[in-house]
CSV table of N, CA and C in Angstrom, one decimal:
chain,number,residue,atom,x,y,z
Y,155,UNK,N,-14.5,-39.3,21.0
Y,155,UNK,CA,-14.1,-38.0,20.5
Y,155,UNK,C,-14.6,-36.9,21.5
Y,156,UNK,N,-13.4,-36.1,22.0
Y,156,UNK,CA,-13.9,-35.0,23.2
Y,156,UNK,C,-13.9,-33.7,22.4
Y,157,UNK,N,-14.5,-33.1,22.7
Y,157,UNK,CA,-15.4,-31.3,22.3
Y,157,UNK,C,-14.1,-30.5,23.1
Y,158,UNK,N,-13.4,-29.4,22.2
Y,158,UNK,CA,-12.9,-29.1,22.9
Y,158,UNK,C,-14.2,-27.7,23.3
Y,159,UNK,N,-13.7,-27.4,25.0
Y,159,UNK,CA,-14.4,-25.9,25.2
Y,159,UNK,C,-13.8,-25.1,24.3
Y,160,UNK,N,-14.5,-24.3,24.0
Y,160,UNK,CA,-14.7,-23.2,23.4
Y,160,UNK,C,-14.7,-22.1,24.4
Y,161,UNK,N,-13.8,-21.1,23.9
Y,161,UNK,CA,-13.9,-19.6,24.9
Y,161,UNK,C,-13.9,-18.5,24.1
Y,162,UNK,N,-14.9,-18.0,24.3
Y,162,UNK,CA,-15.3,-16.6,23.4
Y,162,UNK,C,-14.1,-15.4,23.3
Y,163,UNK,N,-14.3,-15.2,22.0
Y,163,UNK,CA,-13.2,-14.2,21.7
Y,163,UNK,C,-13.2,-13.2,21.7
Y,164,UNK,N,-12.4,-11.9,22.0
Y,164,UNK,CA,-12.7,-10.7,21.8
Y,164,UNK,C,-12.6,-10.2,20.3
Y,165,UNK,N,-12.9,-9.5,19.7
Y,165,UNK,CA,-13.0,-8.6,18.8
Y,165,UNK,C,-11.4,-8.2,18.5
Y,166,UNK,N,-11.0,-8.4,17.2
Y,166,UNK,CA,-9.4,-7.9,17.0
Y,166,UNK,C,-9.9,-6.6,17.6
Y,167,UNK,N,-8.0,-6.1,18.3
Y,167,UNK,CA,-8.5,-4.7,18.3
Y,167,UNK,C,-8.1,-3.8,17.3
Y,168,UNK,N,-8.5,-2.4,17.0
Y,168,UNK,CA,-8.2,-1.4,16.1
Y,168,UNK,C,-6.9,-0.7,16.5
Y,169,UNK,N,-5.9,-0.7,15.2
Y,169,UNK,CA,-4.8,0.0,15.7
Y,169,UNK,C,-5.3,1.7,16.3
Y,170,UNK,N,-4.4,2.3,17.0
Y,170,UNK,CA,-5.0,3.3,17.6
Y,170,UNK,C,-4.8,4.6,16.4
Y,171,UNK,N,-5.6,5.8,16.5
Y,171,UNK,CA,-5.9,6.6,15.3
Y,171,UNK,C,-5.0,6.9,14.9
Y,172,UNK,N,-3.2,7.1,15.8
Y,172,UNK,CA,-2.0,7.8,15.3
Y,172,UNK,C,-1.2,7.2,14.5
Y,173,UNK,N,-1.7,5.4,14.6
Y,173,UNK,CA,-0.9,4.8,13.8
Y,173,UNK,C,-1.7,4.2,12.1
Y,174,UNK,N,-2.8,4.6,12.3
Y,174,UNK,CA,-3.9,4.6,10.7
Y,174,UNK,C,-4.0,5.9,10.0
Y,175,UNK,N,-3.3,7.3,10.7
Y,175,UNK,CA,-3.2,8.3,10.1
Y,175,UNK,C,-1.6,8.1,9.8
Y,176,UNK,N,-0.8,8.0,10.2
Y,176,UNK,CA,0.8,7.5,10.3
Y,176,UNK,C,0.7,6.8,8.6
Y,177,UNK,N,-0.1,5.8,8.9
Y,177,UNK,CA,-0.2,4.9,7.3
Y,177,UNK,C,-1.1,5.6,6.5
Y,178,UNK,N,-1.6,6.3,6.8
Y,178,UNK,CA,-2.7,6.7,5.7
Y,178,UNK,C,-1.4,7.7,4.8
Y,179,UNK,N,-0.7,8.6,5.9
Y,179,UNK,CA,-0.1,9.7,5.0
Y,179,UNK,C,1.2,8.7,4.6
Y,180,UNK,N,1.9,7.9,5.0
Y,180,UNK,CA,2.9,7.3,3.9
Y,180,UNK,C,2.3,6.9,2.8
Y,181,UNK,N,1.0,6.3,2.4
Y,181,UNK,CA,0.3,6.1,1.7
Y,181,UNK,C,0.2,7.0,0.3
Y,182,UNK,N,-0.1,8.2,1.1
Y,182,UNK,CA,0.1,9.4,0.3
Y,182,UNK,C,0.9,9.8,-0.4
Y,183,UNK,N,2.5,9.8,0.6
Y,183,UNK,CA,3.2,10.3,0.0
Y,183,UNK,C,4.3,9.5,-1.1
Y,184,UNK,N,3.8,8.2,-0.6
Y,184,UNK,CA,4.3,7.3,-2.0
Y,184,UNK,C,3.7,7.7,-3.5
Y,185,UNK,N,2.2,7.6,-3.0
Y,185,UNK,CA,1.7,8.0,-4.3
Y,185,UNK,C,1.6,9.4,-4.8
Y,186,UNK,N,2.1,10.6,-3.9
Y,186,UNK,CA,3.0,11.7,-4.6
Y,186,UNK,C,4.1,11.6,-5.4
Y,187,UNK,N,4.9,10.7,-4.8
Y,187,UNK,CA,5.8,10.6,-5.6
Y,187,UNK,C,5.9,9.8,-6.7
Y,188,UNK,N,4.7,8.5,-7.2
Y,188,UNK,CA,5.2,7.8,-8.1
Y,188,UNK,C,4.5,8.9,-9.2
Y,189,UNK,N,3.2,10.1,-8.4
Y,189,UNK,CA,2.4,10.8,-9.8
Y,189,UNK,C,3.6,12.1,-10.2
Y,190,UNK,N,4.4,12.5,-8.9
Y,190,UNK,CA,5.5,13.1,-9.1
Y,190,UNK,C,6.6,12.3,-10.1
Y,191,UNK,N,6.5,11.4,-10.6
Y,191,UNK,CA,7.5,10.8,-11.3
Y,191,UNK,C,7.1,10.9,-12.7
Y,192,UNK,N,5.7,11.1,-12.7
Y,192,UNK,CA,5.1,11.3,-14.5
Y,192,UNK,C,5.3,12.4,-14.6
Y,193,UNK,N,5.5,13.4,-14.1
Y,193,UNK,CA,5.6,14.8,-14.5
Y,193,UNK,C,6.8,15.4,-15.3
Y,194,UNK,N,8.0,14.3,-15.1
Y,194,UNK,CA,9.2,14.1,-15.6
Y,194,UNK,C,9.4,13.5,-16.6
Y,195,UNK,N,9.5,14.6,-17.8
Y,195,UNK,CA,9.8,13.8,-19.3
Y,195,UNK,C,10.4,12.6,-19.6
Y,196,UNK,N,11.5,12.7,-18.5
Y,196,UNK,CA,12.7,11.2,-18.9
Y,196,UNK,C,12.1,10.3,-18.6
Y,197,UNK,N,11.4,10.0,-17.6
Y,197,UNK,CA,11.4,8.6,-17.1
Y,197,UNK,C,10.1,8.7,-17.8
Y,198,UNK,N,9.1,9.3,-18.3
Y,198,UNK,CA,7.9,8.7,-19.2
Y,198,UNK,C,8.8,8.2,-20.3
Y,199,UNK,N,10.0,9.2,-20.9
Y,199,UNK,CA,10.2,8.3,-22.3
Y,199,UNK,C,10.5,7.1,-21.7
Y,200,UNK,N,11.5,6.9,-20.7
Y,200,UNK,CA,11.9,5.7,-20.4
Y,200,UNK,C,11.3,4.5,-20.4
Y,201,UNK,N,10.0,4.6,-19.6
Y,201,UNK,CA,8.5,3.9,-19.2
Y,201,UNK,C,8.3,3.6,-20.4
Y,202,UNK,N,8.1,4.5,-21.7
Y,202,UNK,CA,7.2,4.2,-22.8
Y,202,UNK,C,8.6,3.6,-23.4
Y,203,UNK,N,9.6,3.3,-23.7
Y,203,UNK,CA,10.3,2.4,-23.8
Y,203,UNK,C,10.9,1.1,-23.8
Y,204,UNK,N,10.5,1.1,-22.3
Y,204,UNK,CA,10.8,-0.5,-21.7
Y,204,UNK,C,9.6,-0.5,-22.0
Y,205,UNK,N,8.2,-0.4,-22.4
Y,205,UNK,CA,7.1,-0.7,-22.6
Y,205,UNK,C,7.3,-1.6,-23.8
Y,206,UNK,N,7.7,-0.6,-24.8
Y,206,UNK,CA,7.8,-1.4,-26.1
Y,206,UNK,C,9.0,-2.0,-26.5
Y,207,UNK,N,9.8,-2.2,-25.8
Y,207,UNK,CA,10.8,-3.1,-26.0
Y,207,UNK,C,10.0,-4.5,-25.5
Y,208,UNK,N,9.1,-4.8,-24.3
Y,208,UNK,CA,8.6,-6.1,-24.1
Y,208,UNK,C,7.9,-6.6,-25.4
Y,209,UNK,N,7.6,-6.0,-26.7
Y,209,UNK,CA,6.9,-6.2,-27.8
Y,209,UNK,C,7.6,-6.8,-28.8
């Protein structure tokens, strides 16, 4: 049975800051718009509908 060598690894690297701010704000603005989407009477009834139809 042979050993394979081993070769030391570098450290993943970090995406660079423009592309972790890039995702941080889509992040955001998804979740603007799904809390932008409660603010609209229809689709809560809607929501609270299909809710209780699964029942």
């Amino acid at each position: 049975m042979t050993t394979e060598p081993t070769t030391p690894t570098s450290a993943p690297q970090r995406r660079p800051i423009w592309q972790r701010a890039l995702a941080w704000l889509v992040v955001a603005l998804v979740l603007l718009a799904v809390f932008g989407l409660y603010l609209d009477p229809d689709f809560m009834l809607t929501i609270a509908e299909q809710t209780w139809a699964c029942f």
